[in-house]
Amino acid sequence: MLGARLAFILRRTLQAIPILLAIVVINFLLLKLAPGDAVDVLAGEAGSATPEYMAELRAKFGLDQPLPVQLFNYMAKVAVGDFGWSFRHEMPVAELVLQRLGPTLILMGATIVTAVGVGSLLGLLAATGLNTWRDTLISVLALVSYATPLFWVGLMLILVFSVNLGWFPTSGMETIAAFHTGWDRVWDILHHLVLPATTLSLFYLALYARLMRASMLEQSGMDYVTTARAKGLSDRRIVYRHVLRNALLPVVTMAGVQVSSLIGGSVIVETVFGWPGLGQLAFESLFARDLNLLLGIFLLSAVLVLVVNLAVDILYTVLDPRIELR
Amino acid sequence: MTDLSEAPHGQGAPTTRGRAADFWRRYVRNRSAVAGLVILLTVIAMAALAPLLYPADPFSLAGRPMSPPMTGQFLLGSDTLGRDIAAGMAHGARTSLLIGVVATLVAVGLGVLMGGLAGYYGGWIDDVLMRLTEVFQTIPSFIFAILLVAVLTPSIVNIIIAIAVVSWPALARLVRGEFLSMRNREFVQANVVMGMADWRIILVQILPNCLSPIIVAASLLVATAILIESGLSFLGLGDPNVMSWGFQVGAGRTVLRRAWWIVTFPGLAIMLTVLAINLVGEGLNDALNPRLRERAS
């Protein structure tokens, strides 16, 4: 059994490689699509550069080679973790991007936990109170949060909870001047985290609530539920011990699929709340016209999606042993 | 429309008018879909009448900056530079609807092409196209859209391209599924035997039979496209010559504390429009796939 699982993990990892290669190629094409190259940027910053000097620089960077050769060189560099140089920050892109990964992971982790937890709970409430005011209210909330742009939710939350009520800070990840340590610091970060995580999770929360509701309803028509009822189990026990566990499976799958759109959402949420993660870095690099950096963030986020999808696949085989390890 | 291909459906072949009436009866049964249609028509009217109601350039300075709503000539107040919020919203409606609809049409075109070829031919074509779709579905689509607009430079056309490029994969999967289920139906086989060209079978025979799920998916895609557009222009990646709701919110966010109205009203417009389109999409789903509805409830 363990061997089969290991083989499964290995196979899934191998399957992810062509996708990763394709993403690197897209990255390279985008780089080539952009008007001007690194040498133009350098020459522009230097103020004056002779055409001979620029040609020399191009030869030095390999930019005078044919495209396939350049692509190969680019892939070789990416393979060893060299994502290029950020001309704005005067730093290697890889280093810069890894620095900002932590805050984004905190935000995404908090969002997924909130969305799956609260979403499943709401779905459960809706399914157990089918066609009552509870069900209707949850459906309406879901519809509204599908339609609301993330940045606007964030700004409205700031307006109500920070500006008017003063409960939460408006931006940042921690109180800069406070130099908290230990649990104080954790508490401070959590305090800053509430609004951004709420903003980002609202959409997914609605989605999972609906999914959970549908999934609960589907499961409650299954034979095993009839069996459990025939055995004389109480409704409460049937719902919480049997139906709930099975109904959670599609929610977990969905949560895995959505990591990719979660990263996109975090660009907006981090920009609105000044959360110092990858998303905010992407926003800054947009304005600094730092294409290398933007591409590095893109590549890293795509890798993140692949890794999370893999993790969800593995988690799924643990949650549902019926799944064949193919 | 009375050839052999209609045979699987044809019980007494209802007239076009009868079908439209049927469709409408099923649509109005869904109350929220009717409400959505009313809101959507209001937004369309607002977009159509914008040049008449607010003939001046929405970027022009109309009066005192940061006037609250209902003061002076401003119905919804003015922004930091004294631009009329209401005028901007009317003109922004044009931008949102235009980009939403055109980007969706392009995405549907791409999706039908990819999904149709994959589903019809199967084999290695299917493998290659589905792998490609998978790649596009793995890429974080909003960041990809940002990158595309940043690289291509912000303009209406490039924003449409970016949104279409990130939106087609889901549609391609849907169309592929439909085509796969149609591929071996008798009416398709009959056409193959008759020697009809593949492209004609795809476009004239199979496609019309999978139109309803495509229409429903496309209507929801318009809503997503409007959300993506608003996100892009909020980040400052909108077409600088065109007013849009996302831009208005983005421009007002620095003065959120002192002028709540700049951010609030355009955001509400986005929400209501997207909500309306989603409701209409659900209504279309009920009206076009009545059997599906009965099974679900």
Coordinates of C-alpha atoms in Angstrom, one line a residue:
Chain A
M1 CA 0.0 0.0 0.0
L2 CA 2.8 2.4 1.0
G3 CA 4.7 1.5 -2.2
A4 CA 1.7 2.1 -4.3
R5 CA 1.2 5.5 -2.8
L6 CA 4.8 6.4 -3.3
A7 CA 4.6 5.4 -6.9
F8 CA 1.5 7.5 -7.3
I9 CA 3.2 10.5 -5.9
L10 CA 6.2 10.0 -8.1
R11 CA 3.9 9.6 -11.2
R12 CA 2.0 12.8 -10.4
T13 CA 5.2 14.7 -9.9
L14 CA 6.4 13.5 -13.3
Q15 CA 3.1 14.5 -14.9
A16 CA 3.6 18.0 -13.5
I17 CA 6.9 18.5 -15.3
P18 CA 5.7 19.1 -18.9
I19 CA 3.2 21.7 -17.5
L20 CA 6.0 23.4 -15.7
L21 CA 8.1 23.4 -18.9
A22 CA 5.2 24.9 -20.8
I23 CA 4.9 27.6 -18.2
V24 CA 8.6 28.5 -18.5
V25 CA 8.2 28.7 -22.3
I26 CA 5.2 31.0 -21.9
N27 CA 7.3 33.1 -19.5
F28 CA 10.1 33.3 -22.0
L29 CA 7.7 34.3 -24.9
L30 CA 6.2 37.1 -22.7
L31 CA 9.7 38.4 -22.1
K32 CA 10.4 38.4 -25.8
L33 CA 7.0 40.0 -26.6
A34 CA 7.7 43.0 -24.4
P35 CA 9.0 46.0 -26.3
G36 CA 12.7 46.5 -25.6
D37 CA 15.1 44.1 -23.8
A38 CA 17.4 44.2 -20.8
V39 CA 20.0 46.1 -22.8
D40 CA 17.5 48.8 -23.7
V41 CA 16.7 49.2 -20.0
L42 CA 20.4 49.4 -19.1
A43 CA 21.2 51.8 -21.8
G44 CA 18.2 53.9 -20.8
E45 CA 19.4 54.1 -17.3
A46 CA 23.0 54.9 -18.2
G47 CA 21.6 57.8 -20.2
S48 CA 23.8 57.4 -23.3
A49 CA 25.1 54.3 -25.0
T50 CA 26.6 53.9 -28.4
P51 CA 25.1 51.2 -30.7
E52 CA 28.4 49.4 -30.7
Y53 CA 28.4 49.2 -26.9
M54 CA 24.8 48.0 -26.9
A55 CA 25.6 45.3 -29.4
E56 CA 28.5 44.3 -27.2
L57 CA 26.2 44.1 -24.2
R58 CA 23.7 42.0 -26.2
A59 CA 26.5 39.6 -27.1
K60 CA 27.5 39.4 -23.5
F61 CA 23.9 38.5 -22.3
G62 CA 23.4 36.1 -25.3
L63 CA 20.7 38.3 -26.7
D64 CA 22.2 38.1 -30.2
Q65 CA 21.7 34.3 -30.3
P66 CA 18.8 32.7 -32.3
L67 CA 15.6 32.4 -30.3
P68 CA 15.7 28.6 -29.6
V69 CA 19.2 29.0 -28.2
Q70 CA 18.0 31.9 -26.0
L71 CA 15.1 29.7 -24.9
F72 CA 17.5 26.9 -24.0
N73 CA 19.8 29.2 -22.1
Y74 CA 16.8 30.7 -20.3
M75 CA 15.5 27.3 -19.2
A76 CA 18.9 26.2 -18.1
K77 CA 19.1 29.3 -15.9
V78 CA 15.6 28.8 -14.4
A79 CA 16.5 25.2 -13.7
V80 CA 19.2 26.3 -11.3
G81 CA 17.0 28.9 -9.7
D82 CA 18.3 31.9 -11.5
F83 CA 15.2 34.0 -12.4
G84 CA 17.1 37.0 -13.6
W85 CA 18.0 40.4 -12.1
S86 CA 15.6 43.0 -10.8
F87 CA 16.9 46.3 -12.1
R88 CA 14.8 48.3 -9.6
H89 CA 15.7 46.5 -6.5
E90 CA 19.3 45.8 -7.5
M91 CA 18.8 42.2 -6.4
P92 CA 18.4 38.7 -7.9
V93 CA 14.7 38.1 -8.6
A94 CA 14.8 34.7 -6.9
E95 CA 16.0 36.2 -3.6
L96 CA 13.5 39.1 -3.7
V97 CA 10.6 36.8 -4.5
L98 CA 11.4 34.2 -1.8
Q99 CA 11.6 37.0 0.8
R100 CA 8.0 38.0 0.0
L101 CA 6.6 34.4 -0.2
G102 CA 6.1 34.1 3.6
P103 CA 3.4 36.8 4.1
T104 CA 1.5 35.5 1.0
L105 CA 1.5 32.0 2.4
I106 CA 0.2 33.3 5.7
L107 CA -2.6 35.2 4.0
M108 CA -3.4 32.2 1.7
G109 CA -3.3 29.7 4.5
A110 CA -5.7 31.8 6.7
T111 CA -8.0 32.3 3.7
I112 CA -8.2 28.6 2.9
V113 CA -8.9 27.6 6.5
T114 CA -11.6 30.3 6.9
A115 CA -13.2 29.6 3.5
V116 CA -13.3 25.8 3.9
G117 CA -14.2 26.0 7.6
V118 CA -16.9 28.6 7.6
G119 CA -18.1 27.7 4.0
S120 CA -18.7 24.1 5.0
L121 CA -20.4 25.2 8.2
L122 CA -22.8 27.5 6.3
G123 CA -23.4 24.8 3.7
L124 CA -24.2 22.4 6.5
L125 CA -26.6 24.9 8.0
A126 CA -28.3 25.5 4.7
A127 CA -28.6 21.7 3.9
T128 CA -30.0 20.9 7.3
G129 CA -32.5 23.8 7.2
L130 CA -33.5 23.2 3.6
N131 CA -35.9 25.9 2.2
T132 CA -36.1 27.8 5.5
W133 CA -35.0 31.4 6.0
R134 CA -31.5 30.1 6.8
D135 CA -31.1 28.4 3.5
T136 CA -32.4 31.4 1.6
L137 CA -30.2 33.9 3.5
I138 CA -27.1 31.8 2.8
S139 CA -28.0 31.6 -0.9
V140 CA -28.5 35.3 -1.2
L141 CA -25.2 36.0 0.6
A142 CA -23.5 33.6 -1.8
L143 CA -24.9 35.3 -4.8
V144 CA -23.9 38.8 -3.6
S145 CA -20.3 37.7 -2.8
Y146 CA -19.9 36.1 -6.2
A147 CA -20.7 39.5 -7.7
T148 CA -18.6 41.8 -5.6
P149 CA -15.1 42.8 -6.7
L150 CA -12.4 41.9 -4.2
F151 CA -10.9 45.3 -4.0
W152 CA -14.2 46.9 -3.3
V153 CA -15.0 44.4 -0.4
G154 CA -11.6 45.3 1.0
L155 CA -12.1 49.0 0.8
M156 CA -15.6 48.8 2.3
L157 CA -14.3 46.6 5.2
I158 CA -11.6 49.2 5.8
L159 CA -14.2 52.0 5.7
V160 CA -16.4 50.3 8.3
F161 CA -14.1 48.4 10.6
S162 CA -10.9 50.5 10.5
V163 CA -12.0 54.1 9.7
N164 CA -15.4 54.2 11.4
L165 CA -15.1 51.6 14.2
G166 CA -11.4 51.5 14.6
W167 CA -11.3 47.8 15.4
F168 CA -8.6 46.8 13.0
P169 CA -5.5 48.4 11.4
T170 CA -6.0 49.7 7.8
S171 CA -2.8 48.3 6.4
G172 CA 0.5 46.4 6.8
M173 CA 1.3 43.1 8.4
E174 CA 2.5 44.3 11.8
T175 CA 2.9 47.4 13.8
I176 CA 6.3 48.6 12.6
A177 CA 7.5 50.7 15.5
A178 CA 6.3 48.3 18.2
F179 CA 9.0 45.6 17.8
H180 CA 6.8 42.9 19.3
T181 CA 8.4 39.6 20.0
G182 CA 7.0 36.1 20.7
W183 CA 3.3 35.7 21.2
D184 CA 2.8 39.5 21.1
R185 CA 4.1 39.5 17.6
V186 CA 1.9 36.6 16.6
W187 CA -1.1 38.4 18.1
D188 CA -0.2 41.6 16.3
I189 CA 0.1 39.8 12.9
L190 CA -3.3 38.0 13.5
H191 CA -4.9 41.4 14.3
H192 CA -3.6 42.7 11.0
L193 CA -4.6 39.5 9.2
V194 CA -8.3 39.6 10.0
L195 CA -9.5 42.1 7.3
P196 CA -7.4 40.9 4.4
A197 CA -8.2 37.2 5.1
T198 CA -11.9 38.0 5.4
T199 CA -11.8 39.9 2.1
L200 CA -10.0 37.2 0.2
S201 CA -12.1 34.3 1.7
L202 CA -15.5 35.8 1.2
F203 CA -15.9 34.7 -2.4
Y204 CA -14.6 31.1 -1.8
L205 CA -16.6 30.9 1.4
A206 CA -19.7 31.5 -0.6
L207 CA -18.6 29.0 -3.2
Y208 CA -17.9 26.2 -0.7
A209 CA -21.2 26.9 1.2
R210 CA -23.1 26.2 -2.0
L211 CA -20.9 23.2 -2.9
M212 CA -21.3 21.8 0.6
R213 CA -25.0 22.3 0.5
A214 CA -25.3 20.4 -2.9
S215 CA -22.9 17.7 -1.7
M216 CA -24.8 17.1 1.6
L217 CA -28.1 16.8 -0.3
E218 CA -26.5 14.4 -2.8
Q219 CA -25.0 12.3 0.0
S220 CA -28.2 12.1 2.0
G221 CA -29.9 10.2 -0.8
M222 CA -27.2 7.5 -0.7
D223 CA -27.8 3.9 0.3
Y224 CA -25.5 4.0 3.3
V225 CA -27.7 6.7 4.8
T226 CA -30.8 4.5 4.4
T227 CA -28.8 1.7 6.0
A228 CA -27.8 3.9 8.9
R229 CA -31.4 5.1 9.4
A230 CA -32.6 1.5 9.3
K231 CA -30.1 0.7 12.0
G232 CA -32.0 3.2 14.1
L233 CA -29.2 5.9 14.3
S234 CA -30.4 9.3 15.2
D235 CA -30.6 12.0 12.4
R236 CA -28.0 14.0 14.2
R237 CA -25.5 11.1 14.3
I238 CA -26.2 10.3 10.6
V239 CA -25.5 13.9 9.5
Y240 CA -22.4 14.5 11.6
R241 CA -20.7 11.1 11.5
H242 CA -21.6 9.8 8.1
V243 CA -22.9 12.4 5.6
L244 CA -20.6 15.2 6.7
R245 CA -17.4 13.3 6.2
N246 CA -18.3 12.2 2.7
A247 CA -19.8 15.6 1.7
L248 CA -16.5 17.3 2.6
L249 CA -14.6 15.5 -0.2
P250 CA -15.7 17.7 -3.1
V251 CA -15.0 20.8 -1.0
V252 CA -11.4 19.7 -0.5
T253 CA -11.0 19.0 -4.3
M254 CA -12.4 22.4 -5.1
A255 CA -10.2 24.2 -2.6
G256 CA -7.2 22.6 -4.4
V257 CA -8.3 23.7 -7.8
Q258 CA -8.9 27.2 -6.6
V259 CA -5.4 27.9 -5.3
S260 CA -4.6 29.4 -8.7
S261 CA -7.3 32.0 -8.6
L262 CA -6.5 32.6 -4.9
I263 CA -3.0 33.8 -5.9
G264 CA -4.6 36.2 -8.4
G265 CA -6.9 37.5 -5.7
S266 CA -4.0 38.0 -3.3
V267 CA -2.5 40.6 -5.7
I268 CA -5.6 42.7 -5.3
V269 CA -6.0 42.1 -1.5
E270 CA -2.4 42.7 -0.8
T271 CA -2.4 45.9 -2.8
V272 CA -5.5 47.2 -0.9
F273 CA -4.2 46.3 2.6
G274 CA -0.5 46.9 2.0
W275 CA 0.2 43.3 2.9
P276 CA 3.9 42.9 2.2
G277 CA 3.7 39.7 0.1
L278 CA 4.1 38.6 -3.5
G279 CA 1.0 40.3 -4.7
Q280 CA 2.1 43.7 -3.4
L281 CA 5.5 43.1 -5.0
A282 CA 3.8 42.3 -8.3
F283 CA 1.9 45.6 -8.0
E284 CA 5.1 47.6 -7.2
S285 CA 6.9 45.9 -10.1
L286 CA 4.1 46.9 -12.5
F287 CA 4.8 50.6 -11.7
A288 CA 8.5 50.2 -11.7
R289 CA 8.2 48.5 -15.1
D290 CA 10.3 45.7 -13.6
L291 CA 9.3 42.9 -16.1
N292 CA 11.9 40.4 -14.8
L293 CA 10.5 40.6 -11.3
L294 CA 6.9 40.3 -12.6
L295 CA 7.8 37.2 -14.6
G296 CA 9.6 35.7 -11.6
I297 CA 6.5 36.2 -9.4
F298 CA 4.4 34.7 -12.2
L299 CA 6.6 31.6 -12.4
L300 CA 6.8 31.1 -8.7
S301 CA 3.0 31.4 -8.3
A302 CA 2.5 28.8 -11.1
V303 CA 5.0 26.5 -9.3
L304 CA 3.0 27.1 -6.1
V305 CA -0.2 26.0 -7.8
L306 CA 1.4 22.8 -9.1
V307 CA 2.7 22.0 -5.7
V308 CA -0.6 22.6 -4.0
N309 CA -2.5 20.6 -6.6
L310 CA -0.1 17.7 -6.0
A311 CA -0.5 18.0 -2.2
V312 CA -4.3 17.9 -2.6
D313 CA -4.1 14.8 -4.8
I314 CA -2.1 13.1 -2.1
L315 CA -4.4 14.3 0.7
Y316 CA -7.3 13.1 -1.3
T317 CA -6.0 9.5 -1.5
V318 CA -5.7 9.6 2.3
L319 CA -9.2 11.0 2.8
D320 CA -10.9 8.7 0.4
P321 CA -9.3 5.2 0.2
R322 CA -11.7 4.2 -2.6
I323 CA -9.7 6.3 -5.0
E324 CA -7.5 4.1 -7.1
L325 CA -3.9 5.1 -7.1
R326 CA -3.6 5.5 -10.9
Chain B
M1 CA -34.0 23.6 -39.9
T2 CA -36.1 20.5 -40.8
D3 CA -33.4 18.2 -42.0
L4 CA -32.5 14.9 -40.5
S5 CA -30.4 16.4 -37.7
E6 CA -33.5 17.6 -36.0
A7 CA -34.9 14.1 -35.7
P8 CA -33.7 13.3 -32.2
H9 CA -35.5 16.3 -30.9
G10 CA -38.4 16.5 -33.3
Q11 CA -41.6 15.7 -31.7
G12 CA -44.1 17.6 -33.7
A13 CA -41.4 20.3 -34.5
P14 CA -42.7 23.4 -32.7
T15 CA -42.5 26.7 -34.6
T16 CA -39.8 29.2 -33.8
R17 CA -42.4 31.5 -32.3
G18 CA -43.8 28.8 -30.1
R19 CA -40.3 28.0 -28.9
A20 CA -39.6 31.6 -28.1
A21 CA -42.9 31.8 -26.1
D22 CA -42.0 28.6 -24.3
F23 CA -38.5 29.9 -23.5
W24 CA -40.0 33.2 -22.2
R25 CA -42.5 31.3 -20.0
R26 CA -39.8 29.2 -18.5
Y27 CA -37.6 32.3 -18.0
V28 CA -40.2 34.4 -16.2
R29 CA -41.0 31.6 -13.8
N30 CA -37.6 32.4 -12.2
R31 CA -38.4 35.7 -10.3
S32 CA -34.8 36.6 -9.5
A33 CA -33.8 36.1 -13.2
V34 CA -36.5 38.7 -14.1
A35 CA -35.0 41.1 -11.5
G36 CA -31.6 40.5 -13.0
L37 CA -32.8 41.2 -16.5
V38 CA -34.4 44.5 -15.3
I39 CA -31.1 45.6 -13.6
L40 CA -29.1 44.6 -16.7
L41 CA -31.4 46.5 -19.0
T42 CA -31.1 49.6 -16.8
V43 CA -27.3 49.3 -17.0
I44 CA -27.5 48.9 -20.8
A45 CA -29.8 51.9 -21.0
M46 CA -27.3 53.9 -18.9
A47 CA -24.5 53.0 -21.2
A48 CA -26.5 53.8 -24.3
L49 CA -27.7 57.2 -22.9
A50 CA -24.3 58.2 -21.4
P51 CA -23.3 60.5 -24.3
L52 CA -26.8 62.2 -24.1
L53 CA -27.0 62.5 -20.3
Y54 CA -23.3 63.5 -19.9
P55 CA -22.1 64.9 -23.2
A56 CA -18.9 66.2 -21.7
D57 CA -15.7 64.1 -21.4
P58 CA -16.0 62.1 -18.2
F59 CA -12.4 63.0 -17.5
S60 CA -13.1 66.7 -17.6
L61 CA -13.2 68.8 -14.4
A62 CA -16.8 69.5 -13.7
G63 CA -16.6 71.5 -10.5
R64 CA -15.3 71.6 -6.9
P65 CA -13.2 68.5 -6.1
M66 CA -14.5 66.1 -3.4
S67 CA -18.0 67.4 -3.3
P68 CA -20.2 65.0 -1.4
P69 CA -23.3 63.5 -3.2
M70 CA -26.3 65.7 -3.8
T71 CA -24.3 68.9 -3.6
G72 CA -24.3 71.4 -6.4
Q73 CA -24.7 69.8 -9.8
F74 CA -23.3 66.5 -8.6
L75 CA -25.8 63.6 -8.0
L76 CA -23.2 61.3 -6.7
G77 CA -20.4 63.7 -5.8
S78 CA -17.1 64.5 -7.4
D79 CA -13.7 62.9 -7.1
T80 CA -10.3 64.3 -6.1
L81 CA -9.9 66.2 -9.3
G82 CA -13.5 67.5 -9.5
R83 CA -14.6 64.9 -12.0
D84 CA -18.3 64.0 -11.9
I85 CA -18.7 60.5 -10.4
A86 CA -22.2 59.9 -12.0
A87 CA -20.9 60.9 -15.4
G88 CA -17.9 58.6 -15.0
M89 CA -20.2 55.8 -14.0
A90 CA -22.4 56.2 -17.0
H91 CA -19.4 56.2 -19.4
G92 CA -17.9 53.4 -17.3
A93 CA -20.9 51.2 -18.0
R94 CA -20.1 51.4 -21.7
T95 CA -16.5 50.2 -21.1
S96 CA -17.5 47.4 -18.8
L97 CA -20.2 46.1 -21.1
L98 CA -18.1 46.4 -24.2
I99 CA -15.1 44.7 -22.7
G100 CA -17.3 42.0 -21.1
V101 CA -19.2 41.1 -24.2
V102 CA -16.3 41.3 -26.7
A103 CA -13.9 39.4 -24.5
T104 CA -16.5 36.7 -24.0
L105 CA -17.2 36.4 -27.7
V106 CA -13.4 36.0 -28.4
A107 CA -13.1 33.5 -25.6
V108 CA -16.1 31.5 -26.9
G109 CA -14.6 31.5 -30.3
L110 CA -11.3 30.2 -29.0
G111 CA -13.1 27.7 -26.7
V112 CA -15.4 26.3 -29.4
L113 CA -12.4 26.0 -31.8
M114 CA -10.2 24.2 -29.3
G115 CA -12.9 22.1 -27.6
G116 CA -14.7 21.3 -30.9
L117 CA -11.5 20.0 -32.6
A118 CA -10.5 18.0 -29.5
G119 CA -13.9 16.5 -29.0
Y120 CA -14.5 15.8 -32.7
Y121 CA -11.2 14.3 -33.7
G122 CA -10.1 12.8 -30.4
G123 CA -6.8 10.9 -30.5
W124 CA -3.6 12.9 -30.4
I125 CA -5.3 16.2 -31.3
D126 CA -7.4 15.8 -28.2
D127 CA -4.3 14.9 -26.1
V128 CA -2.4 18.0 -27.3
L129 CA -5.2 20.4 -27.0
M130 CA -6.3 19.2 -23.6
R131 CA -2.7 19.4 -22.3
L132 CA -2.6 22.9 -23.5
T133 CA -5.9 23.7 -21.7
E134 CA -4.5 22.2 -18.6
V135 CA -1.4 24.4 -18.7
F136 CA -3.7 27.5 -19.1
Q137 CA -5.8 26.3 -16.2
T138 CA -2.8 25.9 -13.9
I139 CA -1.4 29.4 -14.6
P140 CA -2.9 31.9 -12.1
S141 CA -5.2 33.6 -14.5
F142 CA -5.4 37.0 -13.0
I143 CA -1.6 37.4 -12.7
F144 CA -1.3 36.1 -16.3
A145 CA -3.8 38.8 -17.4
I146 CA -1.8 41.5 -15.6
L147 CA 1.3 40.3 -17.3
L148 CA -0.3 40.3 -20.7
V149 CA -1.6 43.8 -20.4
A150 CA 1.6 45.0 -18.9
V151 CA 3.6 43.5 -21.7
L152 CA 1.2 44.5 -24.5
T153 CA 0.6 48.0 -23.0
P154 CA -2.8 48.9 -21.7
S155 CA -5.5 49.6 -24.3
I156 CA -9.1 48.3 -24.8
V157 CA -7.9 45.8 -27.5
N158 CA -5.1 44.4 -25.3
I159 CA -7.4 44.1 -22.3
I160 CA -9.9 42.2 -24.3
I161 CA -7.1 39.9 -25.6
A162 CA -5.8 39.3 -22.1
I163 CA -9.3 38.5 -20.7
A164 CA -10.1 36.2 -23.6
V165 CA -6.7 34.4 -23.3
V166 CA -7.3 33.6 -19.6
S167 CA -11.0 32.7 -20.1
W168 CA -11.2 30.2 -22.9
P169 CA -10.0 27.0 -21.2
A170 CA -13.1 26.3 -19.1
L171 CA -15.2 26.8 -22.2
A172 CA -13.0 24.5 -24.3
R173 CA -13.5 21.8 -21.7
L174 CA -17.3 22.2 -21.8
V175 CA -17.4 22.2 -25.6
R176 CA -15.2 19.1 -25.8
G177 CA -17.5 17.3 -23.4
E178 CA -20.5 18.2 -25.5
F179 CA -18.8 17.2 -28.7
L180 CA -17.6 13.9 -27.3
S181 CA -21.2 13.0 -26.4
M182 CA -22.5 14.0 -29.8
R183 CA -19.7 12.5 -31.8
N184 CA -21.2 9.0 -32.0
R185 CA -24.8 10.0 -32.3
E186 CA -26.6 8.6 -35.3
F187 CA -27.2 11.9 -37.0
V188 CA -23.5 12.7 -36.9
Q189 CA -22.5 9.3 -38.2
A190 CA -25.1 9.7 -41.0
N191 CA -23.4 12.9 -42.0
V192 CA -20.0 11.3 -42.0
V193 CA -21.3 8.5 -44.2
M194 CA -22.9 11.0 -46.5
G195 CA -19.4 12.4 -47.0
M196 CA -20.0 15.8 -45.5
A197 CA -16.9 17.8 -44.8
D198 CA -15.7 17.7 -41.2
W199 CA -15.9 21.5 -40.7
R200 CA -19.5 21.5 -41.9
I201 CA -20.4 18.7 -39.5
I202 CA -18.7 20.6 -36.7
L203 CA -20.3 23.9 -37.4
V204 CA -23.6 23.1 -38.9
Q205 CA -24.6 19.8 -37.3
I206 CA -23.0 19.4 -33.9
L207 CA -22.5 23.0 -32.7
P208 CA -26.2 24.0 -33.0
N209 CA -27.0 21.1 -30.8
C210 CA -24.7 22.2 -28.0
L211 CA -25.6 25.8 -28.1
S212 CA -27.6 26.0 -24.8
P213 CA -24.8 25.0 -22.4
I214 CA -22.5 27.3 -24.4
I215 CA -24.9 30.3 -24.1
V216 CA -25.3 29.7 -20.3
A217 CA -21.5 29.4 -19.8
A218 CA -20.9 32.5 -22.0
S219 CA -23.4 34.6 -20.0
L220 CA -21.5 33.8 -16.8
L221 CA -18.2 34.5 -18.6
V222 CA -19.4 38.0 -19.3
A223 CA -19.8 38.6 -15.5
T224 CA -16.3 37.2 -14.9
A225 CA -14.8 39.3 -17.7
I226 CA -16.3 42.5 -16.1
L227 CA -14.8 41.5 -12.8
I228 CA -11.4 40.9 -14.3
E229 CA -11.6 44.2 -16.2
S230 CA -12.5 46.1 -13.1
G231 CA -9.6 44.5 -11.2
L232 CA -7.1 45.4 -14.0
S233 CA -8.2 49.0 -14.2
F234 CA -8.3 49.2 -10.4
L235 CA -4.6 48.3 -10.4
G236 CA -4.0 51.1 -13.0
L237 CA -3.9 48.8 -16.0
G238 CA -7.0 50.1 -17.7
D239 CA -7.0 52.0 -21.0
P240 CA -5.9 55.5 -19.9
N241 CA -8.3 57.1 -22.5
V242 CA -11.4 55.3 -21.4
M243 CA -13.4 55.8 -18.1
S244 CA -14.1 52.7 -16.2
W245 CA -15.5 51.7 -12.8
G246 CA -12.4 50.0 -11.6
F247 CA -10.4 53.1 -12.4
Q248 CA -12.8 55.3 -10.4
V249 CA -12.5 53.1 -7.4
G250 CA -8.7 52.9 -7.7
A251 CA -8.5 56.7 -8.1
G252 CA -10.6 57.3 -4.9
R253 CA -9.0 54.8 -2.7
T254 CA -6.3 57.1 -1.3
V255 CA -9.0 59.5 0.0
L256 CA -11.3 56.7 1.4
R257 CA -11.2 58.4 4.8
R258 CA -12.5 61.8 3.6
A259 CA -14.6 60.9 0.6
W260 CA -16.3 57.5 0.9
W261 CA -18.6 58.2 -2.1
I262 CA -15.8 58.1 -4.7
V263 CA -15.1 54.5 -3.9
T264 CA -18.6 53.3 -2.9
F265 CA -20.8 54.1 -5.9
P266 CA -18.7 52.8 -8.8
G267 CA -18.1 49.6 -6.8
L268 CA -21.8 49.2 -6.2
A269 CA -22.3 49.5 -10.0
I270 CA -19.8 46.7 -10.6
M271 CA -21.5 44.5 -8.0
L272 CA -25.1 45.1 -9.3
T273 CA -24.1 44.6 -12.9
V274 CA -22.3 41.3 -12.2
L275 CA -25.1 40.1 -9.9
A276 CA -27.6 40.9 -12.6
I277 CA -25.7 39.0 -15.3
N278 CA -25.3 36.0 -13.0
L279 CA -29.0 36.0 -12.3
V280 CA -29.8 36.2 -16.0
G281 CA -27.4 33.4 -16.6
E282 CA -29.2 31.2 -14.1
G283 CA -32.5 32.1 -15.7
L284 CA -31.2 31.2 -19.1
N285 CA -30.0 27.9 -17.7
D286 CA -33.5 27.1 -16.3
A287 CA -35.1 28.2 -19.6
L288 CA -32.8 26.4 -21.9
N289 CA -32.3 23.2 -20.0
P290 CA -35.7 22.6 -18.4
R291 CA -35.0 18.8 -18.0
L292 CA -31.9 19.6 -16.0
R293 CA -33.9 21.8 -13.7
E294 CA -36.5 19.1 -13.0
R295 CA -33.8 16.6 -12.1
A296 CA -32.1 19.0 -9.7
S297 CA -35.1 19.9 -7.7

